[in-house]
C-alpha positions as CSV (number, residue, x, y, z in Angstrom):
1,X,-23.5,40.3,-12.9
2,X,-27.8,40.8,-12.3
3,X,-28.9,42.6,-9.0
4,X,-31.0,39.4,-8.7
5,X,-27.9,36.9,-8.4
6,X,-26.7,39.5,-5.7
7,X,-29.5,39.7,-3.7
8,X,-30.1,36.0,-3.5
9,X,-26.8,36.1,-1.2
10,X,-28.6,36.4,1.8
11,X,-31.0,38.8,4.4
12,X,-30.0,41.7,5.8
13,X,-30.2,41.1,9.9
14,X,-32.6,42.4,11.8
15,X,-32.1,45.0,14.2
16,X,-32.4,43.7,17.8
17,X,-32.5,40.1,16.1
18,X,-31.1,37.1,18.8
19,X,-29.2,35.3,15.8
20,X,-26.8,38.1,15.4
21,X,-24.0,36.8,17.2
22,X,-24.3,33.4,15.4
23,X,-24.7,35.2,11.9
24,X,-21.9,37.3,13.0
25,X,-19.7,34.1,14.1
26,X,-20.8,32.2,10.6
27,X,-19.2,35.4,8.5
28,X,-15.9,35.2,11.0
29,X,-15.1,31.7,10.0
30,X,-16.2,32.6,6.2
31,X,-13.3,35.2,6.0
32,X,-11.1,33.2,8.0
33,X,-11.5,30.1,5.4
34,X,-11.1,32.5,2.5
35,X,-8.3,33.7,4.1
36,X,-6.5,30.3,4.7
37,X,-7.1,29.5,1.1
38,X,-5.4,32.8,0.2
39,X,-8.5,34.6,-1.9
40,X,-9.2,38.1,-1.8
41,X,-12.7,39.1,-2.0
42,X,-12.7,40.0,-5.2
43,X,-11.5,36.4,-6.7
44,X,-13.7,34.5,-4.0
45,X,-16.9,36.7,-5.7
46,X,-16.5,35.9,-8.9
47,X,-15.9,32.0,-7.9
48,X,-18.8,32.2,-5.8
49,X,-20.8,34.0,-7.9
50,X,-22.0,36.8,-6.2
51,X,-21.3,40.5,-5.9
52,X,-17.7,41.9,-3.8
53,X,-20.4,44.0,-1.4
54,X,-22.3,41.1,-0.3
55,X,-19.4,39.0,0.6
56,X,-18.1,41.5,3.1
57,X,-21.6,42.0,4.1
58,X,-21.7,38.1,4.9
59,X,-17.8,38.0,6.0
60,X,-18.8,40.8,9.0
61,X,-21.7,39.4,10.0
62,X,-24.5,42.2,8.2
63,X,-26.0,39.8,6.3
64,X,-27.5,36.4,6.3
65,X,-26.0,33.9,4.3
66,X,-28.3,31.2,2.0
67,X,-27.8,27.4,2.2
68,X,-26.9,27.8,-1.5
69,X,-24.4,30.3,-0.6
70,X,-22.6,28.2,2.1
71,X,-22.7,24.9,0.0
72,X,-21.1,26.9,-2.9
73,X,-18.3,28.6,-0.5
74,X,-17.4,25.6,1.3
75,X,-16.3,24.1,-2.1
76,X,-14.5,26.8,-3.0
77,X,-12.4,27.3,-0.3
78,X,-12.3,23.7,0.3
79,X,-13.7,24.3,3.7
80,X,-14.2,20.4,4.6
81,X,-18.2,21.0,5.4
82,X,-17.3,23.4,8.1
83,X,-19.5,26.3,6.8
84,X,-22.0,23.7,5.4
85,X,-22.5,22.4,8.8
86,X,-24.4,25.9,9.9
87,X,-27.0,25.3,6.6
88,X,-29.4,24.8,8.9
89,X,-29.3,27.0,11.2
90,X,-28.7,29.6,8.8
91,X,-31.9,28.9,7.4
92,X,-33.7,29.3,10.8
93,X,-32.1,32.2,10.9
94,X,-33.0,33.9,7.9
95,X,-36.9,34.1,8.9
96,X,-38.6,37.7,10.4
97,X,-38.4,36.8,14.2
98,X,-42.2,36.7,14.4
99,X,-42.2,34.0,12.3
100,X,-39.5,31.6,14.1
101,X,-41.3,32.5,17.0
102,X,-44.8,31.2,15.6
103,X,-43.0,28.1,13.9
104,X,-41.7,27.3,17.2
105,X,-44.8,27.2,18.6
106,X,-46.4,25.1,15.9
107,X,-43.1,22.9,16.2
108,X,-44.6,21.8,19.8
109,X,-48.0,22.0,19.6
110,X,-50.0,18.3,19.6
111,X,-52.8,20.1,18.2
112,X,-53.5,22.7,15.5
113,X,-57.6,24.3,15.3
114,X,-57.4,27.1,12.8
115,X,-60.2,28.4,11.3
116,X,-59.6,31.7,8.2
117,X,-62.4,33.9,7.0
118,X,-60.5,36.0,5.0
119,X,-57.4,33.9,3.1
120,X,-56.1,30.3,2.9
121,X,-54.3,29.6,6.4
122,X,-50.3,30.0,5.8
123,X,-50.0,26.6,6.8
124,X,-51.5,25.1,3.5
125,X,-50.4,28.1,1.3
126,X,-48.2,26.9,-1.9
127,X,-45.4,29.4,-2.5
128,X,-47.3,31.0,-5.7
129,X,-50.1,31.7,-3.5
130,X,-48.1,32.8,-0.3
131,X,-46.1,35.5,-3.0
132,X,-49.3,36.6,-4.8
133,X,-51.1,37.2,-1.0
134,X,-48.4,39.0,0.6
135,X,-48.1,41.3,-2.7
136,X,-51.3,42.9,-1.9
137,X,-50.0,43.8,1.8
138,X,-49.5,47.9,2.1
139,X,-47.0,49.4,2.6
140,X,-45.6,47.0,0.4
141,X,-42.5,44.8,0.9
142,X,-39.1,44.9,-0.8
143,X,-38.3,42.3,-2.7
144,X,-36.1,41.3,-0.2
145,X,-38.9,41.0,2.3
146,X,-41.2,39.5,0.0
147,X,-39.0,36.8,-0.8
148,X,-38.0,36.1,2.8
149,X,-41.8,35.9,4.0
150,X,-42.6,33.9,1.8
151,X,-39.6,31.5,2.7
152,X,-40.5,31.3,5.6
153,X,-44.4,30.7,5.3
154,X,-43.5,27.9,3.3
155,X,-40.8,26.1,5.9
156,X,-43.5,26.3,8.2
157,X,-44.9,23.4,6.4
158,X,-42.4,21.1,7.4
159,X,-44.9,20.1,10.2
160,X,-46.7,18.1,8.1
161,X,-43.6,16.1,8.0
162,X,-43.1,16.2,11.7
163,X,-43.0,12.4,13.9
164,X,-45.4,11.9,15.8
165,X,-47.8,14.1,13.4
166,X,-49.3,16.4,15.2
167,X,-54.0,16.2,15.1
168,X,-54.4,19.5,12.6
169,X,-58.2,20.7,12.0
170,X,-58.9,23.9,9.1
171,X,-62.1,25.3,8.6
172,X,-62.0,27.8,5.8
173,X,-64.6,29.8,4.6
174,X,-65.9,29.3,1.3
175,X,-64.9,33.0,-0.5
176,X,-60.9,31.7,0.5
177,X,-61.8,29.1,-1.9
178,X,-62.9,31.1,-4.4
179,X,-61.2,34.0,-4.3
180,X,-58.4,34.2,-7.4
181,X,-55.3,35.1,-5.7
182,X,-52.0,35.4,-8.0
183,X,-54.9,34.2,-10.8
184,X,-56.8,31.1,-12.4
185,X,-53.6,28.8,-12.1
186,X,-52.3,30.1,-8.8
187,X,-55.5,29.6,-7.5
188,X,-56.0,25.9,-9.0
189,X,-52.8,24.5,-7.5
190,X,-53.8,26.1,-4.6
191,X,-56.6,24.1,-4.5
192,X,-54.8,21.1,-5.7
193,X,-52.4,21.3,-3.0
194,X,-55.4,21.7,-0.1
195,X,-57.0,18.4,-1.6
196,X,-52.9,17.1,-0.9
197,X,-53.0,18.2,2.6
198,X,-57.0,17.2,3.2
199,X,-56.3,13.8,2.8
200,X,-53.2,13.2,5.2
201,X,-54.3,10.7,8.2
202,X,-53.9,14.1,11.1
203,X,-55.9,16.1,9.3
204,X,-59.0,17.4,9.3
205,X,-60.4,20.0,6.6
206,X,-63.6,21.5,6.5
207,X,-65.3,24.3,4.1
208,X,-67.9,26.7,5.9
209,X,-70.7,27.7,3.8
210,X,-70.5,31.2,3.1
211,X,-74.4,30.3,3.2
212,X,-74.1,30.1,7.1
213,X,-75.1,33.5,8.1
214,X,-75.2,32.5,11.8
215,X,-72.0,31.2,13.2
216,X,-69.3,32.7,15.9
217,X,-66.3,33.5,13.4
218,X,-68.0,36.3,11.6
219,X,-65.7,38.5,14.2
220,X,-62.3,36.5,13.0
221,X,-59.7,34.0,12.4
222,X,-59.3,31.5,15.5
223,X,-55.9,29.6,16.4
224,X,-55.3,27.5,19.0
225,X,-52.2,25.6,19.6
226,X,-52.3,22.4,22.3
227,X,-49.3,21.4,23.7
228,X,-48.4,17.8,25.1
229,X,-48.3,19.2,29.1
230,X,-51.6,20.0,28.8
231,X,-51.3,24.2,28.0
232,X,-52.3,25.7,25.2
233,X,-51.9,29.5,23.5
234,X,-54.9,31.1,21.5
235,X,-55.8,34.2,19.8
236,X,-59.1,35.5,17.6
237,X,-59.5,38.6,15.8
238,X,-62.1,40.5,18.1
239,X,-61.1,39.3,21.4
240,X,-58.3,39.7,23.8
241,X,-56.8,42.7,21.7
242,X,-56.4,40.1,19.3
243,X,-53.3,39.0,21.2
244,X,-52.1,35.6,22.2
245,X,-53.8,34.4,25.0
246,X,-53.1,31.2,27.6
247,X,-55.8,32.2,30.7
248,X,-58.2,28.7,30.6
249,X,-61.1,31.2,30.6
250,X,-60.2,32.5,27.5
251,X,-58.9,29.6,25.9
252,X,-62.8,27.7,27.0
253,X,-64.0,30.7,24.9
254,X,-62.7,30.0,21.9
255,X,-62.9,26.2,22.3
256,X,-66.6,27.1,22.3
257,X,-66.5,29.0,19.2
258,X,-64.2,27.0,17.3
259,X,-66.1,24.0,18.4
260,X,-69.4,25.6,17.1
261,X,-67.8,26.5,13.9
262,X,-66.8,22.8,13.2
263,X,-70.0,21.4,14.0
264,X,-71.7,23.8,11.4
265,X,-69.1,23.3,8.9
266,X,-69.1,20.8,5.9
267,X,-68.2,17.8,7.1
268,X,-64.5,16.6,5.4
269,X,-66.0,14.4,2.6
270,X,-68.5,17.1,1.5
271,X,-65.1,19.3,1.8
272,X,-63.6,17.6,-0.5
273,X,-66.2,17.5,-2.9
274,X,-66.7,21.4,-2.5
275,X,-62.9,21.1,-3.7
276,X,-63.2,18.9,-6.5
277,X,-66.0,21.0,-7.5
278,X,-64.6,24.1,-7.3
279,X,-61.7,22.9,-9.5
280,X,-64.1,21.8,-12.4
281,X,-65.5,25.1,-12.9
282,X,-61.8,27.1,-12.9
């Protein structure tokens, strides 16, 4: 059996993470099924197909189990859907806290303003692009890590599926457009994928100029998240420590940058002509 079967079991847990006690319940009732249906772990990892190691690292609550995993267990021990019924929360639970904690955020906010000056936002990354970005980060990442960042950049997408949509305005730089991360064809169905999202009724996408020496992001990426009671959470680069901030004298800072850099930006049909145009010459 490959490494690479094995470590598609699951994540290790995090140390200090809050989902340990449900991880640790999901791999109690795991053991307790294979129990019942009288396997020992050896004969369950072969039916399951993964290694004898990484089902007692799931069975005592060390590692976090894949949708894939608990679909293919739960016919195997004929487990009438009881392990399936924790796929989901599983796969909330399999994301760096960070990141659950941002996707939460994004989960109630009524309104997205994100402008990037240096890459594509995560939020209209395709996986190709998400893995060929985060590749470049140093110290680099396990393959474990890799492959659980990039998860769970790309399940933060699942807001464009969200009802009532949330209002969602990008302005990207033009060098994030250009610049050939993972390569050509990475690259072009990055772009094909941002002409995708451009289009959608609640968005708004717009291509800053790298010809537009004189705007207020040449100090950083801008985020602000509005929420429907009125709040909202922002952070920039060069401001603030670059940490979150919710004080309305902050937030009516970068509501007056952002607001600048949208008026100065490329208006969305000259966006997505810049696209269109970019793509011709790759």
């Amino acid at each position: 059996m490959s490494n690479e079967g094995v470590d598609e079991a699951g994540w290790d847990v995090e140390p200090g993470d809050e989902n340990a006690p449900l991880v640790e319940a999901v791999g109690r009732l795991a053991k307790l099924c294979r129990e019942e249906a009288g396997m020992r772990v050896a004969e369950f990892a072969r039916a399951v197909g993964y290694g004898e190691d990484m089902i007692r690292k799931i069975e005592r609550g060390a590692r976090i189990p894949r949708v894939e995993f608990l679909e293919r267990a739960d016919e195997v021990l004929n487990a009438g859907g009881h392990l399936k019924a924790f796929k989901e929360d599983m796969r909330r639970a399999r994301y760096p806290q960070k990141v659950r904690e941002l996707a939460q955020l994004e989960g109630r906010a009524v309104e997205l303003q994100l402008y990037g000056n240096h890459n594509i936002h995560g939020l209209l990354q395709t996986p190709e692009y998400a893995r060929a970005l985060l590749q470049t980060w140093r110290p680099r990442l396990s393959d474990d890590e890799l492959e659980r960042a990039v998860a769970a950049r790309v399940a933060r997408q699942s807001i464009f599926e969200r009802v009532p949509a949330p209002e969602l305005s990008f302005v990207q730089e033009q060098v994030t457009l250009e610049r050939p991360v993972g390569g050509t064809m990475t690259l072009r169905r990055q772009l094909e994928r941002l002409l995708e999202v451009a289009q959608l009724p609640n968005v708004e996408f717009q291509v800053m100029p790298t010809s537009c020496a004189d705007h207020p992001g040449t100090g950083g990426r801008i985020q602000m998240l509005k929420f429907g009671d009125g709040t909202a959470l922002g952070r920039t680069d060069d401001e603030f420590g670059g940490r979150p901030v919710s004080d309305p004298r902050h937030l009516r800072v970068l509501e007056l940058r952002y607001g600048i850099i949208r008026a100065q930006a490329l208006t969305p049909r000259e966006s997505l002509a810049f696209i269109e145009q970019a793509l011709g010459r790759l």
